[in-house]
């Protein structure tokens, strides 16, 4: 089997695939209050095109896919697409990132799909008023009840918490306390400058070091060994059921071992979160490319993967600073 190997010898085994750019929330760090300019539906990848892309990638050694948005459950028939993907015998795991507002009625169906392993639930505050302020929507009760149902399900639950100065830094240790009696992973994410506003600045920098110091001010924690390509540094409080991770998304100290590529909802391949996209897979497919053509394309494009996010950002050609995480694929 041919494998996706970049120019630095890293094997690509993980693809993040955005199924839509639409979202039912308006989180401050992701998009402006009025939302983003969503693309016409005909410009989105179809489920058939997405299945085909994933199939070709798995024939090149990719064994893990994460489905993101926008909010994936906003897209009609998303659960049917999950079932379709589950028939890919070369795929080991299917993971989903969701804001949790729409997932409750689908949990039992998802549990029945053996390849769906992990649900990453985005929740940035444990207080309803603050949650509503961050998301600009009043859905806290739905999200928190989804959290409780997922924690009791057979799925592995991870909570994604974007650390935002002036909003939720005083809740970091409240989130850590959740891991005392819940078998979940709480992951703190450094804020990134992709809020769709055209501004690259973010608030006071709460990086991995500072987040870790805040946790250590209240808890005695120890680091848990993780595999080389992990996106987070992981920790545990002694005798707690769950664990804690910190994702250095902005300081980018995990880049050198990156094994991931991204495909946006419109089919743009991104070798790195911080690049501006390297090729439209959608257009290539719609011009009649065969699966062998797709394989050759992926093998070639992955050679352009930069060593790290700083290189990718420096090489951006479009100068587009108004990207939203909803457009990129969170």
CSV table of C-alpha atoms in Angstrom, one decimal:
chain,number,residue,atom,x,y,z
A,1,UNK,CA,0.0,0.0,0.0
A,2,UNK,CA,1.3,3.5,-0.9
A,3,UNK,CA,1.4,5.8,2.1
A,4,UNK,CA,1.1,9.5,2.5
A,5,UNK,CA,4.5,10.7,3.6
A,6,UNK,CA,5.4,14.4,3.7
A,7,UNK,CA,8.8,15.9,2.9
A,8,UNK,CA,9.8,15.6,6.6
A,9,UNK,CA,9.1,11.9,6.8
A,10,UNK,CA,5.8,12.2,8.7
A,11,UNK,CA,3.1,9.7,7.8
A,12,UNK,CA,-0.3,11.2,7.4
A,13,UNK,CA,-2.9,8.9,9.1
A,14,UNK,CA,-5.6,11.4,10.2
A,15,UNK,CA,-8.0,13.6,8.2
A,16,UNK,CA,-10.2,16.3,9.7
A,17,UNK,CA,-13.2,16.7,7.3
A,18,UNK,CA,-15.7,19.5,7.7
A,19,UNK,CA,-19.2,18.5,6.5
A,20,UNK,CA,-20.6,22.0,6.6
A,21,UNK,CA,-19.7,25.6,7.2
A,22,UNK,CA,-23.1,26.3,8.9
A,23,UNK,CA,-23.5,26.5,12.6
A,24,UNK,CA,-26.4,27.2,14.9
A,25,UNK,CA,-24.3,29.1,17.5
A,26,UNK,CA,-22.3,32.3,17.1
A,27,UNK,CA,-19.3,31.8,19.4
A,28,UNK,CA,-17.3,35.0,19.9
A,29,UNK,CA,-14.0,33.4,19.1
A,30,UNK,CA,-15.3,31.7,15.9
A,31,UNK,CA,-17.5,34.3,14.1
A,32,UNK,CA,-19.1,37.7,14.3
A,33,UNK,CA,-22.6,38.1,15.9
A,34,UNK,CA,-24.2,38.3,12.4
A,35,UNK,CA,-22.5,35.1,11.3
A,36,UNK,CA,-20.4,34.4,8.3
A,37,UNK,CA,-21.1,34.4,4.6
A,38,UNK,CA,-22.1,30.8,4.1
A,39,UNK,CA,-21.4,29.2,0.7
A,40,UNK,CA,-24.2,28.1,-1.6
A,41,UNK,CA,-25.1,24.4,-1.0
A,42,UNK,CA,-23.9,23.4,-4.5
A,43,UNK,CA,-20.4,24.4,-3.5
A,44,UNK,CA,-20.3,22.1,-0.5
A,45,UNK,CA,-18.9,18.6,-1.0
A,46,UNK,CA,-21.7,16.0,-1.3
A,47,UNK,CA,-21.8,13.1,1.0
A,48,UNK,CA,-20.9,10.9,-1.9
A,49,UNK,CA,-17.8,13.0,-2.7
A,50,UNK,CA,-16.8,13.0,1.0
A,51,UNK,CA,-17.1,9.2,1.2
A,52,UNK,CA,-15.0,8.9,-1.9
A,53,UNK,CA,-12.3,11.2,-0.6
A,54,UNK,CA,-12.1,9.3,2.7
A,55,UNK,CA,-12.0,6.0,0.9
A,56,UNK,CA,-9.1,7.1,-1.3
A,57,UNK,CA,-7.2,8.5,1.7
A,58,UNK,CA,-7.7,5.2,3.7
A,59,UNK,CA,-6.2,3.4,0.7
A,60,UNK,CA,-3.1,5.6,1.3
A,61,UNK,CA,-2.9,4.8,5.0
A,62,UNK,CA,-5.3,7.2,6.7
A,63,UNK,CA,-7.1,5.3,9.4
A,64,UNK,CA,-8.8,8.0,11.4
A,65,UNK,CA,-11.3,10.7,10.4
A,66,UNK,CA,-12.7,13.5,12.5
A,67,UNK,CA,-16.0,15.1,11.3
A,68,UNK,CA,-16.4,18.7,12.1
A,69,UNK,CA,-18.3,21.8,10.9
A,70,UNK,CA,-19.5,24.4,11.4
A,71,UNK,CA,-21.9,22.1,13.4
A,72,UNK,CA,-22.1,18.7,11.7
A,73,UNK,CA,-25.5,17.9,13.0
A,74,UNK,CA,-26.9,21.0,11.3
A,75,UNK,CA,-26.5,19.2,8.0
A,76,UNK,CA,-29.4,17.0,6.9
A,77,UNK,CA,-28.8,13.2,7.0
A,78,UNK,CA,-25.5,13.6,8.8
A,79,UNK,CA,-26.1,10.4,10.8
A,80,UNK,CA,-26.8,8.5,7.6
A,81,UNK,CA,-23.4,9.7,6.4
A,82,UNK,CA,-21.8,8.3,9.6
A,83,UNK,CA,-23.4,5.0,8.9
A,84,UNK,CA,-22.1,5.1,5.3
A,85,UNK,CA,-18.6,5.8,6.5
A,86,UNK,CA,-18.7,3.0,8.9
A,87,UNK,CA,-18.7,0.5,6.0
A,88,UNK,CA,-15.2,1.6,5.1
A,89,UNK,CA,-13.2,-1.4,6.2
A,90,UNK,CA,-9.9,0.5,6.2
A,91,UNK,CA,-11.1,3.1,8.7
A,92,UNK,CA,-10.4,2.4,12.3
A,93,UNK,CA,-12.1,5.3,14.0
A,94,UNK,CA,-14.6,8.0,13.3
A,95,UNK,CA,-14.7,10.9,15.7
A,96,UNK,CA,-17.0,13.9,15.8
A,97,UNK,CA,-16.7,17.5,17.1
A,98,UNK,CA,-20.0,19.1,18.0
A,99,UNK,CA,-21.4,21.9,20.0
A,100,UNK,CA,-23.9,19.5,21.5
A,101,UNK,CA,-27.1,21.5,20.9
A,102,UNK,CA,-28.5,19.0,18.5
A,103,UNK,CA,-26.9,15.7,19.3
A,104,UNK,CA,-29.2,14.3,22.1
A,105,UNK,CA,-31.7,12.6,19.8
A,106,UNK,CA,-28.9,10.9,17.8
A,107,UNK,CA,-26.8,9.5,20.7
A,108,UNK,CA,-28.4,6.0,20.6
A,109,UNK,CA,-28.0,5.7,16.8
A,110,UNK,CA,-24.4,6.8,17.0
A,111,UNK,CA,-23.6,4.3,19.8
A,112,UNK,CA,-24.7,1.6,17.4
A,113,UNK,CA,-21.9,2.5,14.9
A,114,UNK,CA,-18.9,0.6,16.2
A,115,UNK,CA,-16.3,2.8,14.4
A,116,UNK,CA,-17.6,6.0,16.1
A,117,UNK,CA,-15.4,6.2,19.1
A,118,UNK,CA,-15.0,9.8,20.4
A,119,UNK,CA,-17.3,12.8,20.7
A,120,UNK,CA,-15.6,16.1,21.3
A,121,UNK,CA,-18.2,18.4,22.9
A,122,UNK,CA,-17.4,22.2,22.8
A,123,UNK,CA,-18.5,23.9,26.0
A,124,UNK,CA,-16.7,27.0,27.2
A,125,UNK,CA,-18.5,27.8,30.4
A,126,UNK,CA,-20.4,25.9,33.1
A,127,UNK,CA,-22.5,29.0,33.9
A,128,UNK,CA,-25.6,29.6,31.7
A,129,UNK,CA,-25.3,33.3,31.5
A,130,UNK,CA,-21.7,33.3,30.6
A,131,UNK,CA,-22.2,30.4,28.1
A,132,UNK,CA,-25.0,32.3,26.4
A,133,UNK,CA,-22.7,35.4,26.2
A,134,UNK,CA,-19.9,33.4,24.6
A,135,UNK,CA,-22.2,31.5,22.1
A,136,UNK,CA,-24.7,34.3,21.6
A,137,UNK,CA,-27.5,31.7,21.9
A,138,UNK,CA,-29.6,30.3,24.8
A,139,UNK,CA,-28.9,26.6,24.5
A,140,UNK,CA,-26.9,25.9,27.7
A,141,UNK,CA,-29.5,23.4,29.1
A,142,UNK,CA,-29.5,21.4,25.9
A,143,UNK,CA,-25.7,21.3,25.7
A,144,UNK,CA,-25.2,20.4,29.4
A,145,UNK,CA,-27.9,17.7,29.3
A,146,UNK,CA,-26.1,16.3,26.2
A,147,UNK,CA,-22.9,16.2,28.1
A,148,UNK,CA,-24.5,14.2,30.9
A,149,UNK,CA,-26.1,11.7,28.4
A,150,UNK,CA,-22.8,11.3,26.5
A,151,UNK,CA,-20.9,10.7,29.7
A,152,UNK,CA,-23.2,7.8,30.5
A,153,UNK,CA,-23.0,6.4,27.0
A,154,UNK,CA,-20.5,3.9,25.5
A,155,UNK,CA,-18.8,6.8,23.6
A,156,UNK,CA,-15.6,8.4,24.8
A,157,UNK,CA,-16.4,12.0,25.8
A,158,UNK,CA,-13.9,14.9,25.5
A,159,UNK,CA,-14.9,18.5,26.4
A,160,UNK,CA,-13.3,21.2,24.4
A,161,UNK,CA,-12.8,24.5,26.3
A,162,UNK,CA,-11.4,27.4,24.5
A,163,UNK,CA,-9.6,29.5,27.1
A,164,UNK,CA,-10.6,33.2,26.7
A,165,UNK,CA,-9.2,36.0,28.7
A,166,UNK,CA,-11.9,37.9,30.5
A,167,UNK,CA,-14.5,35.3,30.0
A,168,UNK,CA,-13.7,31.8,31.4
A,169,UNK,CA,-10.2,31.7,32.8
A,170,UNK,CA,-11.7,31.7,36.3
A,171,UNK,CA,-13.5,28.5,35.4
A,172,UNK,CA,-10.5,26.4,34.5
A,173,UNK,CA,-10.3,24.6,37.8
A,174,UNK,CA,-14.1,24.1,37.8
A,175,UNK,CA,-13.7,22.2,34.6
A,176,UNK,CA,-10.8,20.2,36.1
A,177,UNK,CA,-13.2,19.2,39.0
A,178,UNK,CA,-15.5,17.6,36.6
A,179,UNK,CA,-12.9,14.9,36.0
A,180,UNK,CA,-13.1,13.8,39.7
A,181,UNK,CA,-16.1,11.6,39.3
A,182,UNK,CA,-16.7,11.7,35.5
A,183,UNK,CA,-14.7,9.5,33.2
A,184,UNK,CA,-14.2,12.3,30.7
A,185,UNK,CA,-11.3,14.3,29.2
A,186,UNK,CA,-11.4,18.0,29.6
A,187,UNK,CA,-9.2,19.7,27.0
A,188,UNK,CA,-8.2,23.4,27.3
A,189,UNK,CA,-7.5,25.0,23.9
A,190,UNK,CA,-5.4,28.1,23.4
A,191,UNK,CA,-7.5,30.7,21.7
A,192,UNK,CA,-6.8,31.2,18.0
A,193,UNK,CA,-7.2,34.2,15.7
A,194,UNK,CA,-9.9,32.7,13.5
A,195,UNK,CA,-13.1,34.6,14.5
A,196,UNK,CA,-14.2,35.8,11.1
A,197,UNK,CA,-13.9,39.4,12.0
A,198,UNK,CA,-10.9,40.4,10.0
A,199,UNK,CA,-8.8,40.9,13.1
A,200,UNK,CA,-5.9,38.6,13.9
A,201,UNK,CA,-5.4,39.9,17.5
A,202,UNK,CA,-6.6,37.8,20.4
A,203,UNK,CA,-6.9,38.7,24.1
A,204,UNK,CA,-4.3,38.4,26.8
A,205,UNK,CA,-2.4,35.2,26.0
A,206,UNK,CA,-3.4,32.2,28.1
A,207,UNK,CA,-1.0,29.7,26.7
A,208,UNK,CA,-0.2,26.1,27.8
A,209,UNK,CA,2.2,27.3,30.4
A,210,UNK,CA,-0.2,29.7,32.0
A,211,UNK,CA,-3.1,27.3,31.9
A,212,UNK,CA,-1.0,24.6,33.5
A,213,UNK,CA,0.1,27.0,36.3
A,214,UNK,CA,-3.5,27.8,37.0
A,215,UNK,CA,-4.4,24.1,37.4
A,216,UNK,CA,-1.4,23.5,39.6
A,217,UNK,CA,-2.4,26.3,41.9
A,218,UNK,CA,-5.2,24.1,43.1
A,219,UNK,CA,-4.4,20.5,42.1
A,220,UNK,CA,-1.5,18.2,42.2
A,221,UNK,CA,-1.3,16.7,38.7
A,222,UNK,CA,1.1,14.5,36.8
A,223,UNK,CA,1.7,14.2,33.1
A,224,UNK,CA,0.3,11.2,31.3
A,225,UNK,CA,2.5,9.8,28.4
A,226,UNK,CA,0.8,10.1,25.0
A,227,UNK,CA,1.6,9.0,21.5
A,228,UNK,CA,4.0,11.2,19.5
A,229,UNK,CA,1.4,12.7,17.2
A,230,UNK,CA,-1.0,13.7,20.0
A,231,UNK,CA,-2.5,17.2,19.7
A,232,UNK,CA,-2.4,17.8,23.4
A,233,UNK,CA,-0.3,17.4,26.5
A,234,UNK,CA,-2.3,15.3,28.9
A,235,UNK,CA,-2.4,15.3,32.7
A,236,UNK,CA,-4.3,13.7,35.5
A,237,UNK,CA,-5.2,14.6,39.1
A,238,UNK,CA,-4.4,11.7,41.4
A,239,UNK,CA,-7.4,9.5,42.1
A,240,UNK,CA,-9.6,11.4,39.6
A,241,UNK,CA,-11.6,9.3,37.1
A,242,UNK,CA,-11.0,11.5,34.2
A,243,UNK,CA,-8.1,13.5,32.8
A,244,UNK,CA,-7.1,16.9,31.5
A,245,UNK,CA,-5.4,17.9,28.2
A,246,UNK,CA,-4.0,21.2,27.0
A,247,UNK,CA,-3.9,21.9,23.3
A,248,UNK,CA,-1.2,24.5,22.3
A,249,UNK,CA,-3.1,25.5,19.2
A,250,UNK,CA,-1.7,29.0,19.0
A,251,UNK,CA,1.8,28.5,20.4
A,252,UNK,CA,2.1,25.4,18.1
A,253,UNK,CA,4.6,23.4,20.1
A,254,UNK,CA,3.0,20.2,18.7
A,255,UNK,CA,3.6,20.9,15.0
A,256,UNK,CA,6.7,18.9,14.4
A,257,UNK,CA,4.9,15.5,14.9
A,258,UNK,CA,1.8,16.5,13.0
A,259,UNK,CA,0.1,13.5,11.2
A,260,UNK,CA,-3.0,15.4,10.0
A,261,UNK,CA,-4.5,17.1,7.0
A,262,UNK,CA,-7.8,19.0,6.7
A,263,UNK,CA,-10.5,19.2,4.1
A,264,UNK,CA,-12.9,22.0,4.3
A,265,UNK,CA,-16.6,21.7,3.6
A,266,UNK,CA,-16.0,23.1,0.1
A,267,UNK,CA,-13.3,20.6,-0.6
A,268,UNK,CA,-10.2,22.7,-0.1
A,269,UNK,CA,-7.2,20.6,1.1
A,270,UNK,CA,-5.3,22.3,4.0
A,271,UNK,CA,-2.0,20.8,5.0
A,272,UNK,CA,-2.1,23.0,8.1
A,273,UNK,CA,-4.7,25.0,10.1
A,274,UNK,CA,-2.6,28.1,9.4
A,275,UNK,CA,-2.2,27.8,5.6
A,276,UNK,CA,-4.7,29.3,3.2
A,277,UNK,CA,-5.5,26.0,1.3
A,278,UNK,CA,-3.4,24.3,-1.3
A,279,UNK,CA,-5.9,22.7,-3.7
A,280,UNK,CA,-9.6,22.3,-4.4
A,281,UNK,CA,-10.3,18.5,-4.3
A,282,UNK,CA,-14.0,19.3,-5.1
A,283,UNK,CA,-13.2,20.9,-8.4
A,284,UNK,CA,-10.7,18.1,-9.3
A,285,UNK,CA,-13.4,15.5,-8.6
A,286,UNK,CA,-16.0,17.3,-10.6
A,287,UNK,CA,-13.8,17.6,-13.6
A,288,UNK,CA,-13.8,13.8,-13.8
A,289,UNK,CA,-10.8,12.7,-11.8
A,290,UNK,CA,-10.5,8.9,-11.2
A,291,UNK,CA,-9.6,7.4,-7.8
A,292,UNK,CA,-6.0,6.8,-9.1
A,293,UNK,CA,-5.9,10.5,-10.1
A,294,UNK,CA,-6.9,11.4,-6.6
A,295,UNK,CA,-4.3,9.1,-5.1
A,296,UNK,CA,-1.5,10.7,-7.1
A,297,UNK,CA,-2.8,14.2,-6.2
A,298,UNK,CA,-2.8,13.5,-2.5
A,299,UNK,CA,0.7,11.9,-2.7
A,300,UNK,CA,1.9,15.1,-4.4
A,301,UNK,CA,0.1,17.7,-2.3
A,302,UNK,CA,1.2,16.2,1.0
A,303,UNK,CA,4.8,16.9,0.1
A,304,UNK,CA,3.9,20.6,0.4
A,305,UNK,CA,2.9,20.2,4.1
A,306,UNK,CA,5.0,22.8,6.0
A,307,UNK,CA,7.2,21.8,9.0
A,308,UNK,CA,5.0,23.9,11.4
A,309,UNK,CA,2.2,26.4,11.6
A,310,UNK,CA,4.6,29.4,11.7
A,311,UNK,CA,5.9,28.4,8.3
A,312,UNK,CA,2.4,27.9,7.0
A,313,UNK,CA,1.3,31.3,8.3
A,314,UNK,CA,4.3,33.1,6.8
A,315,UNK,CA,3.7,31.5,3.4
A,316,UNK,CA,0.0,32.5,3.2
A,317,UNK,CA,-0.7,34.0,-0.2
A,318,UNK,CA,-4.2,35.3,0.0
A,319,UNK,CA,-3.8,37.6,3.0
A,320,UNK,CA,-7.2,36.5,4.2
A,321,UNK,CA,-7.5,37.3,7.9
A,322,UNK,CA,-11.2,37.0,8.0
A,323,UNK,CA,-11.4,33.2,8.2
A,324,UNK,CA,-13.7,31.7,10.7
A,325,UNK,CA,-13.1,28.3,12.4
A,326,UNK,CA,-16.6,27.4,11.0
A,327,UNK,CA,-15.3,27.9,7.5
A,328,UNK,CA,-12.0,26.1,8.1
A,329,UNK,CA,-13.5,23.2,10.0
A,330,UNK,CA,-13.1,23.5,13.8
